[in-house]
PDB file of C-alpha atoms in Angstrom:
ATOM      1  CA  UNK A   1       0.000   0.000   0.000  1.00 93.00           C
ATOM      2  CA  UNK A   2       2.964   2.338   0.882  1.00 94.00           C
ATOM      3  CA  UNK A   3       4.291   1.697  -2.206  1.00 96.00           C
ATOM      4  CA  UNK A   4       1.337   2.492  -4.047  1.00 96.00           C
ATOM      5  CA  UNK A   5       0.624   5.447  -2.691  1.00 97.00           C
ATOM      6  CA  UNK A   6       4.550   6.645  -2.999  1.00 96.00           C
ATOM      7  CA  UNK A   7       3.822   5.649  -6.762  1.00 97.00           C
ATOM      8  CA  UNK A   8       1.046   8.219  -6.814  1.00 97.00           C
ATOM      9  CA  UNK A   9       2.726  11.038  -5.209  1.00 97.00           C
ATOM     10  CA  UNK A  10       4.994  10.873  -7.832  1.00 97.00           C
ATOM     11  CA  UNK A  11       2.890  10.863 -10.560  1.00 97.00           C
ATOM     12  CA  UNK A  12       0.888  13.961  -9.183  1.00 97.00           C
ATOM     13  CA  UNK A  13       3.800  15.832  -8.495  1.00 96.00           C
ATOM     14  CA  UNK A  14       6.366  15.244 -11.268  1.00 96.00           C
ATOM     15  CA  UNK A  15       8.463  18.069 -10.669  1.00 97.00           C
ATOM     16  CA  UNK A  16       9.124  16.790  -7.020  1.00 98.00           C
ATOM     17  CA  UNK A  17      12.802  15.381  -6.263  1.00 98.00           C
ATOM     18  CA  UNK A  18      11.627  14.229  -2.876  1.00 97.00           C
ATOM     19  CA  UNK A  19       8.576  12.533  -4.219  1.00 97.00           C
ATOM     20  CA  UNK A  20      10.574  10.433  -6.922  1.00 98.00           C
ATOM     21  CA  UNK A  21      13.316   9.313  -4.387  1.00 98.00           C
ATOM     22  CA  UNK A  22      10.682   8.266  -1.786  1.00 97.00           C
ATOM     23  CA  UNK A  23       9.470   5.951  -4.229  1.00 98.00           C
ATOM     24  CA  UNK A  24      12.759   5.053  -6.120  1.00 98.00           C
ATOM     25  CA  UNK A  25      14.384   4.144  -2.256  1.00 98.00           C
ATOM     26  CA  UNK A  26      11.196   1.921  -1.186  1.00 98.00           C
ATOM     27  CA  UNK A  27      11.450   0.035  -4.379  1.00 98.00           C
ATOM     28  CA  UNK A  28      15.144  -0.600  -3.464  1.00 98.00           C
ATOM     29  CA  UNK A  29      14.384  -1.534   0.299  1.00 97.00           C
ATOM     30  CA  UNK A  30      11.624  -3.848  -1.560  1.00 98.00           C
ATOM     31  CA  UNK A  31      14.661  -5.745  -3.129  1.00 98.00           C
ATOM     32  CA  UNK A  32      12.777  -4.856  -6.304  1.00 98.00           C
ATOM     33  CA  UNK A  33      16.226  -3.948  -8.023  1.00 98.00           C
ATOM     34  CA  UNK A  34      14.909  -3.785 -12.268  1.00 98.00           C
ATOM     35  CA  UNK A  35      12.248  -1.367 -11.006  1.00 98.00           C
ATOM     36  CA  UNK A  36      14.226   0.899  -9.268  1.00 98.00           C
ATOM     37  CA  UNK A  37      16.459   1.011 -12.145  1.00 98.00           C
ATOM     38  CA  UNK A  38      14.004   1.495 -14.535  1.00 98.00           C
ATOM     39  CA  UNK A  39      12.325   3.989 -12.570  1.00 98.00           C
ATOM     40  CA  UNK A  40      15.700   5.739 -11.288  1.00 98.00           C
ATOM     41  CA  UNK A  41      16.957   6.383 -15.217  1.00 98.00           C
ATOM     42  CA  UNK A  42      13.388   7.242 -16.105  1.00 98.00           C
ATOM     43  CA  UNK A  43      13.598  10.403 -13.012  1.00 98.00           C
ATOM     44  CA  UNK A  44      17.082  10.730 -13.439  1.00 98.00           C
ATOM     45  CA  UNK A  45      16.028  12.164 -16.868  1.00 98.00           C
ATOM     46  CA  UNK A  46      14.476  15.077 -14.519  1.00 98.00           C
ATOM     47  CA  UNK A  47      17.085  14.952 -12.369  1.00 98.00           C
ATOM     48  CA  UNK A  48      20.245  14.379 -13.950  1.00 98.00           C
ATOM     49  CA  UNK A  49      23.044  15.109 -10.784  1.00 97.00           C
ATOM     50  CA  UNK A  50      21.069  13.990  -8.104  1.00 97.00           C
ATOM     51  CA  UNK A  51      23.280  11.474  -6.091  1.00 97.00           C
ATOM     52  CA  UNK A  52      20.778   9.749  -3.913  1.00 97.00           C
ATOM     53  CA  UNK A  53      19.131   8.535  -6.862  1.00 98.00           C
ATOM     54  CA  UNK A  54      21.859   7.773  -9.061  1.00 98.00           C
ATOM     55  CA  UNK A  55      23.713   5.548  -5.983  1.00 98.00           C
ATOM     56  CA  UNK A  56      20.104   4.062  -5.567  1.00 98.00           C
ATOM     57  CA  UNK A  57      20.382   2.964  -8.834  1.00 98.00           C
ATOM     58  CA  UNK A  58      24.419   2.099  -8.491  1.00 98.00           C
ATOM     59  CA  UNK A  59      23.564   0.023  -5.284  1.00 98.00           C
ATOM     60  CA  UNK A  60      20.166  -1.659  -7.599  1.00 98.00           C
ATOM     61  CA  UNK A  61      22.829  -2.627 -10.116  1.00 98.00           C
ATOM     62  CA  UNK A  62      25.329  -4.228  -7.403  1.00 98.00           C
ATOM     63  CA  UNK A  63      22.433  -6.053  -5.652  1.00 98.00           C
ATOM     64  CA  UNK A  64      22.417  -7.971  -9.331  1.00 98.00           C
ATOM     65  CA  UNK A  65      25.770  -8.647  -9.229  1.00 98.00           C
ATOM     66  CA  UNK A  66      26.141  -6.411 -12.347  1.00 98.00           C
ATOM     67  CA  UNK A  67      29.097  -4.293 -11.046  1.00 98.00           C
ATOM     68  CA  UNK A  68      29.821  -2.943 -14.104  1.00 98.00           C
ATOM     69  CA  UNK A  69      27.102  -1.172 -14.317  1.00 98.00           C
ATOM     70  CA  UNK A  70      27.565  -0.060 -10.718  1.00 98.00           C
ATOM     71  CA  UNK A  71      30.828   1.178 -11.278  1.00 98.00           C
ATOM     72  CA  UNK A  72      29.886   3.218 -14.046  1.00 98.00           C
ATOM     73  CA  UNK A  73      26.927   5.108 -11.919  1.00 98.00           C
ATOM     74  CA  UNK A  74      29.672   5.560  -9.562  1.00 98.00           C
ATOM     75  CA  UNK A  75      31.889   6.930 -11.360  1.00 98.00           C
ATOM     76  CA  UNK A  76      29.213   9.049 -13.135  1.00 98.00           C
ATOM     77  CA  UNK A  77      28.637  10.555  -9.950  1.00 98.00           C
ATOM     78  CA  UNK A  78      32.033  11.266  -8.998  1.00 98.00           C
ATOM     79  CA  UNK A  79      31.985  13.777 -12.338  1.00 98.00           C
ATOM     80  CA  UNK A  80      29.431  16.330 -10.682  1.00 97.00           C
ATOM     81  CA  UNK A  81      30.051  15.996  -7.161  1.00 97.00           C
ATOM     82  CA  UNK A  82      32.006  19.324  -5.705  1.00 95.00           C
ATOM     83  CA  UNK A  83      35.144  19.038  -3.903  1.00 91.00           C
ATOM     84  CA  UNK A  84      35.163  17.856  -0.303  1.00 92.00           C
ATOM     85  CA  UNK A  85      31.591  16.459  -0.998  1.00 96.00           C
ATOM     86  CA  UNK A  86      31.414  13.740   1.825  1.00 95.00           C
ATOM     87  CA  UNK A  87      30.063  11.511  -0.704  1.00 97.00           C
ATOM     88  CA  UNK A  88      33.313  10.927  -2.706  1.00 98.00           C
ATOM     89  CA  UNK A  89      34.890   9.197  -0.104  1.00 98.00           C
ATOM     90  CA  UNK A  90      31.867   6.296   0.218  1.00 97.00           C
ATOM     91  CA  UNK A  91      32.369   6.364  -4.099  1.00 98.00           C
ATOM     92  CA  UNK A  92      36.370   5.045  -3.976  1.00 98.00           C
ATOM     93  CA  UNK A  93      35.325   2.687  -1.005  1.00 98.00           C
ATOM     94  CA  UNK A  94      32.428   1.094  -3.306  1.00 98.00           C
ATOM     95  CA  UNK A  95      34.843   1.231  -6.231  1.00 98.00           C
ATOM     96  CA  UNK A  96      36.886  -0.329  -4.035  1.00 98.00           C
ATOM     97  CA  UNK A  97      34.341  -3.334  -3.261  1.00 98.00           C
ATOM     98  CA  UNK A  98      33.417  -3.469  -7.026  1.00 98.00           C
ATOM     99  CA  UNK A  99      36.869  -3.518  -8.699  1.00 98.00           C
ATOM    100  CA  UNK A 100      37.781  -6.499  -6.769  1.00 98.00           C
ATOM    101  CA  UNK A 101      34.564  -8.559  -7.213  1.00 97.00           C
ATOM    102  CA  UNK A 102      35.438  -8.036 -10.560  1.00 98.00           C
ATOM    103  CA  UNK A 103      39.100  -9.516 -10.034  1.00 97.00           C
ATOM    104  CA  UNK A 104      41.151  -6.429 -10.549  1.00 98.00           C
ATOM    105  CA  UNK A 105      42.569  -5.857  -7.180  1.00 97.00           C
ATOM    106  CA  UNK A 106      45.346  -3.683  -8.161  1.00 97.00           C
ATOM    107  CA  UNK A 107      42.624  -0.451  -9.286  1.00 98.00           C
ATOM    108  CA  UNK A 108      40.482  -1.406  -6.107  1.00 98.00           C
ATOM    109  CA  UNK A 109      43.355  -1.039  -3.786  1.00 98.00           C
ATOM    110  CA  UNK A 110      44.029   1.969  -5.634  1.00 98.00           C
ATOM    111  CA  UNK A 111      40.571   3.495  -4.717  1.00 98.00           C
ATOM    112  CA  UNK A 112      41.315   1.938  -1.065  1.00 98.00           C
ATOM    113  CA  UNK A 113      44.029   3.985  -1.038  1.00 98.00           C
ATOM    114  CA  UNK A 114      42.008   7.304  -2.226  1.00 98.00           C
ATOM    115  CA  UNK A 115      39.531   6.713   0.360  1.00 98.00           C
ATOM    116  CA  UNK A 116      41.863   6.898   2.651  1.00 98.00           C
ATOM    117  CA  UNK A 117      43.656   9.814   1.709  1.00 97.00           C
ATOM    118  CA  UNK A 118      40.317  11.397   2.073  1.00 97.00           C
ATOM    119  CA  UNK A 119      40.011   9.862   5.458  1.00 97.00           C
ATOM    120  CA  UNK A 120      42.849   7.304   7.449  1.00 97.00           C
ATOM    121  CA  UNK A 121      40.532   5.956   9.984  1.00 97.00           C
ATOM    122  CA  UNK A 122      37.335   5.452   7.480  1.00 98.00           C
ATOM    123  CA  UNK A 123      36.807   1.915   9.327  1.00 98.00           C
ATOM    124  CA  UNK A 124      34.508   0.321   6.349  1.00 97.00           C
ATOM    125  CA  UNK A 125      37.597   1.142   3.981  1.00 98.00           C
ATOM    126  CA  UNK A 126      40.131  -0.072   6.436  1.00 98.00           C
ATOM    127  CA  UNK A 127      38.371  -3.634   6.978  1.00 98.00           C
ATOM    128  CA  UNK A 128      37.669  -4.066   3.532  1.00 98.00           C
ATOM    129  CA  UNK A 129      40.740  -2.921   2.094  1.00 98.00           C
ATOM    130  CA  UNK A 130      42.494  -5.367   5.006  1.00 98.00           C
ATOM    131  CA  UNK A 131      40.580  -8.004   4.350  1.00 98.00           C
ATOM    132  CA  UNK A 132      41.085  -8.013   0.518  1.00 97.00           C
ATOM    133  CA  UNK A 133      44.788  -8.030   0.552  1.00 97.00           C
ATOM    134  CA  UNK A 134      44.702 -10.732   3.076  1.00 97.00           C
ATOM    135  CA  UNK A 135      42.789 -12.628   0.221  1.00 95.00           C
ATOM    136  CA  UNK A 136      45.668 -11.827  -2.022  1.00 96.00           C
ATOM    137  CA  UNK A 137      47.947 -12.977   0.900  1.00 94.00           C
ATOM    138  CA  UNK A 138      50.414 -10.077   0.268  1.00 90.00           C
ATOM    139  CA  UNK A 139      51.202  -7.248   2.619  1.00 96.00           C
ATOM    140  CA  UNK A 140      49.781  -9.001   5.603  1.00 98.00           C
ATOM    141  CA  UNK A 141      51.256  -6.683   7.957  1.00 97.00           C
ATOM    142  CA  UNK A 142      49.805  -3.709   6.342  1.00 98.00           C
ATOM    143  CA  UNK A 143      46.883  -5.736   6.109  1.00 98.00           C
ATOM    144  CA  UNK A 144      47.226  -6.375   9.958  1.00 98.00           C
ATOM    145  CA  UNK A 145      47.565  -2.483  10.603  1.00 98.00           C
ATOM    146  CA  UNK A 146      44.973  -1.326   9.080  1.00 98.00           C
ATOM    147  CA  UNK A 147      42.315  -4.368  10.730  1.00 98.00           C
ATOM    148  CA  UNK A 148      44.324  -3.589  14.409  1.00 98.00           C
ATOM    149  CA  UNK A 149      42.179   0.348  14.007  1.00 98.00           C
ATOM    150  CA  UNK A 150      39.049  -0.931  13.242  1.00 98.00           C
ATOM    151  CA  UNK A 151      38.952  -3.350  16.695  1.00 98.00           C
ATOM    152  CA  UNK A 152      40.705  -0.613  18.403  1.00 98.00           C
ATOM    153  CA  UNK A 153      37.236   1.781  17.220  1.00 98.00           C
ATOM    154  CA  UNK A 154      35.006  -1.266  17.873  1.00 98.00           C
ATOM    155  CA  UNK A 155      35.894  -4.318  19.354  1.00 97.00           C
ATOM    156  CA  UNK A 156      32.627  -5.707  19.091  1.00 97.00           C
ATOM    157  CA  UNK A 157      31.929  -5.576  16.111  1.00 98.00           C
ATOM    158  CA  UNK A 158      32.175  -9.363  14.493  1.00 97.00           C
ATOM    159  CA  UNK A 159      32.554  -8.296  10.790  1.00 97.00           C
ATOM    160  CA  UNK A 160      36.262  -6.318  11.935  1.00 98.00           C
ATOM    161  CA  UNK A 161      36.701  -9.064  14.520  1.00 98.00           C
ATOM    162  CA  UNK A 162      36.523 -11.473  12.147  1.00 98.00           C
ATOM    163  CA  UNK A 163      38.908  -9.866   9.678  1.00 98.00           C
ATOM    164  CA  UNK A 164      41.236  -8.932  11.850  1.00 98.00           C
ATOM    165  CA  UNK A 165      41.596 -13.082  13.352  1.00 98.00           C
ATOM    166  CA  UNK A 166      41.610 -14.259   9.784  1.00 98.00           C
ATOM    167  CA  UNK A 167      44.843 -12.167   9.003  1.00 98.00           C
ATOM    168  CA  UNK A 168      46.527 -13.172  12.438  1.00 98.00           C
ATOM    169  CA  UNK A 169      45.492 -16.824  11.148  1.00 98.00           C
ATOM    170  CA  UNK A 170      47.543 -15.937   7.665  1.00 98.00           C
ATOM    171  CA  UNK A 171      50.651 -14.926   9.689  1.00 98.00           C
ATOM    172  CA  UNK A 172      50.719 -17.915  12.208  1.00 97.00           C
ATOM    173  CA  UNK A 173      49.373 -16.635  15.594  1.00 98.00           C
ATOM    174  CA  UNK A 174      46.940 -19.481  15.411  1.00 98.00           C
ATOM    175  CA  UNK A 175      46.159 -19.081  19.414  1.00 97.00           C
ATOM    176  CA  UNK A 176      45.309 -15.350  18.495  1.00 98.00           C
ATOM    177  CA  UNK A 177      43.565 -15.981  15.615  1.00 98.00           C
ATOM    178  CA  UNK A 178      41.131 -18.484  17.830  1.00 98.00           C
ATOM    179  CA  UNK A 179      40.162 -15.529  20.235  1.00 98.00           C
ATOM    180  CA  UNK A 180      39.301 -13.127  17.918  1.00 98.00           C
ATOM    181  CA  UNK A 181      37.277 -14.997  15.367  1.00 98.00           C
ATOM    182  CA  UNK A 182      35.460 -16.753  18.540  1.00 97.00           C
ATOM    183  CA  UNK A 183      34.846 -13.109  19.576  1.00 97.00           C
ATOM    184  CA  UNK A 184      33.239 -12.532  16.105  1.00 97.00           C
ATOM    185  CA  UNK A 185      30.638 -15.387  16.577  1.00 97.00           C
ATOM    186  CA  UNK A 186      30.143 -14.478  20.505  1.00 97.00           C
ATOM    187  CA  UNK A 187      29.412 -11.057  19.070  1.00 96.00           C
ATOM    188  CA  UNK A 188      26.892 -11.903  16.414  1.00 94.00           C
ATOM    189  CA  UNK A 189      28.503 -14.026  13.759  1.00 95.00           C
ATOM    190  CA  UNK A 190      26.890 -17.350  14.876  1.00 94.00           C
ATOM    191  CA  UNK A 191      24.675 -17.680  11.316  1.00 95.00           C
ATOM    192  CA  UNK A 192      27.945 -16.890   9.438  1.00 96.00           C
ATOM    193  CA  UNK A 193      29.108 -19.203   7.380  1.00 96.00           C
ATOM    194  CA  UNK A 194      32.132 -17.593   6.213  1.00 96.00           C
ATOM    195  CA  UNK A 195      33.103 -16.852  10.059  1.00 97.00           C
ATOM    196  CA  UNK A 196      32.536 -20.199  10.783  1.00 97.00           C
ATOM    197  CA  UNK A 197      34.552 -21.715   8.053  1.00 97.00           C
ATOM    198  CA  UNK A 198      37.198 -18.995   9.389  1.00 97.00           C
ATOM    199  CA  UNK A 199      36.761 -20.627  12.851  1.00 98.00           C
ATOM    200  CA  UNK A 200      37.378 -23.912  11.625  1.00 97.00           C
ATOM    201  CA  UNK A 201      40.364 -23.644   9.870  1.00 96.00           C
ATOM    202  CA  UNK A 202      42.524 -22.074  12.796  1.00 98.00           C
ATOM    203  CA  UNK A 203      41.259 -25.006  14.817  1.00 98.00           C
ATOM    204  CA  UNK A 204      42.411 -27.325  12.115  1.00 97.00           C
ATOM    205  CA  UNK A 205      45.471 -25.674  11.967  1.00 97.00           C
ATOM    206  CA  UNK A 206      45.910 -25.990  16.350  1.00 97.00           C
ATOM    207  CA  UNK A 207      45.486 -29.839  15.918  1.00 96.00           C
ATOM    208  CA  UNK A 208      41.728 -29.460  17.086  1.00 97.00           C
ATOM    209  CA  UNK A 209      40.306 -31.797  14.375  1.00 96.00           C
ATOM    210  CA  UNK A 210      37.360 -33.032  16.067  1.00 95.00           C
ATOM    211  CA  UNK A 211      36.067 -29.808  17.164  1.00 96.00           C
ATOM    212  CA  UNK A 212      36.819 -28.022  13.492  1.00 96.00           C
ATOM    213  CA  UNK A 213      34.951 -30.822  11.679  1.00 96.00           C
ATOM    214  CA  UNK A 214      31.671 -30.082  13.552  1.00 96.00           C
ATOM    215  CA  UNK A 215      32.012 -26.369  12.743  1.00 96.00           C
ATOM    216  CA  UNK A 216      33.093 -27.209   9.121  1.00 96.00           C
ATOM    217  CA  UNK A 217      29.286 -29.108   9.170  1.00 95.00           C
ATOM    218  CA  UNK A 218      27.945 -26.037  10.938  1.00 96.00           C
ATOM    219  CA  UNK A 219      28.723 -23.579   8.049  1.00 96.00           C
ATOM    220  CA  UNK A 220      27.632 -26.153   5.527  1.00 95.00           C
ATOM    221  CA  UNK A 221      24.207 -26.361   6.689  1.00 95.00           C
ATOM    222  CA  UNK A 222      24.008 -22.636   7.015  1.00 96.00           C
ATOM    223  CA  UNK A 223      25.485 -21.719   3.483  1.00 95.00           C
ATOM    224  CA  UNK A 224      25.526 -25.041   1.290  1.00 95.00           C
ATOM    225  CA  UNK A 225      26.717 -23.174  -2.034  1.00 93.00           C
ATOM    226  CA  UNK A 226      30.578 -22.780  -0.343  1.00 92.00           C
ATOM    227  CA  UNK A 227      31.273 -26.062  -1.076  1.00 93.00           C
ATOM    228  CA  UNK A 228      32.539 -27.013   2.522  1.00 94.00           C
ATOM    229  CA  UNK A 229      31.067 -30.661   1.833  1.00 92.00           C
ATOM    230  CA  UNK A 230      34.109 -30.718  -0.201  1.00 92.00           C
ATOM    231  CA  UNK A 231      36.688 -29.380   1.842  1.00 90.00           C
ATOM    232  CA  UNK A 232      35.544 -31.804   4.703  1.00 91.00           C
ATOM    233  CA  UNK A 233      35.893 -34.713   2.486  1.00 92.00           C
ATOM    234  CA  UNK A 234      39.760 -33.533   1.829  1.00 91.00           C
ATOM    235  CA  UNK A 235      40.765 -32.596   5.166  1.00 89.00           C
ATOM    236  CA  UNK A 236      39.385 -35.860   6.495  1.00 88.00           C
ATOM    237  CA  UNK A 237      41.626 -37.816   3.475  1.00 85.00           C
ATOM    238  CA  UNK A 238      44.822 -35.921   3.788  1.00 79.00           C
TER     239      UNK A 238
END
């Protein structure tokens, strides 16, 4: 009904901004991505340099795993924003998240790197960008660095816990590793596949094999599609 009447709002008042966003953002938080991107080019015809729409319809692409058409908005948007716009900075991080999805890690780190220029303790730019190059498995202590500020800003927060134990794992502080990723499910990463998977390894790796089978089967059940079926069947053959 909400969305209805947002619908008709919009169509009585065509020259409104704030009536075509209303309806363009609860179409997003709908998850109904093609009509918000329909819809979003069709107002951003009206509204050519508005950037809530236009990362709307960046953010409808990503949701579809089309990033290149999410990097493009976002870069489109970059072109009209004024300097020192606080928006640039969350532009590079998405860049960021979008370049490497797409396998080129070497431009996302460079947006990273931007990001950070605009702002050194950004902590959504510091976690990422840690947690990419740890995928990479180069620079691990810059990697290390950059994960030790976000815990410092929020040590309960699972996602940076999480990160920052998985990189400790990668440089062999196994017993460290174990706290900080067990902080990450204490602190709300219990559904988690991923974290769980994390959890499991460093407790393969500490001779724990009993105890990192059953959360290998844990994160299987919650997240089939990883293919941990698979890496249970190896670990318990090698």
């Amino acid at each position: 009904k909400g969305l209805e009447l947002n619908k008709k709002s919009m169509e009585l008042n065509p020259s409104s901004l704030y009536a075509h966003y209303d309806y363009i953002s609860q179409l997003y938080r709908l998850s109904m991505y093609d009509e918000a991107i329909k819809q979003g080019i069709e107002s951003l015809k009206l509204f050519p340099t508005n950037e809530g729409i236009n990362e709307i319809v960046a953010l409808s692409y990503w949701q579809k795993n089309d990033y290149e058409k999410a990097i493009e908005r976002y870069l489109y948007i970059l072109t009209f924003l004024e300097k020192e716009h606080p928006m640039i900075i969350y532009c590079y991080s998405s860049l960021g998240d979008l370049y490497f999805k797409l396998n080129q890690s070497k431009t996302a780190f460079k947006y990273y790197e931007m990001a950070l220029e605009i702002n050194e303790e950004h902590l959504p730019v510091l976690n990422n960008y840690a947690y990419y190059l740890s995928l990479t498995g180069k620079k691990l202590k810059k990697a290390l660095d950059m994960s030790q500020k976000t815990i410092d800003a929020q040590p309960d927060n699972p996602t940076y816990l999480d990160t920052y134990g998985w990189i400790l794992h990668l440089l062999g502080d196994n017993q460290s590793a174990k706290k900080y990723i067990k902080l990450a499910i204490i602190n709300g990463s219990k559904q988690n596949a991923d974290v769980i998977d994390h959890y499991a390894e460093i407790l393969f790796a500490l001779g724990e094999y009993d105890l990192a089978f059953l959360y290998w089967s844990d994160a299987h059940k919650l997240d089939p599609s990883l293919g941990i079926d698979k890496k249970i069947t190896e670990k318990q053959n090698s």
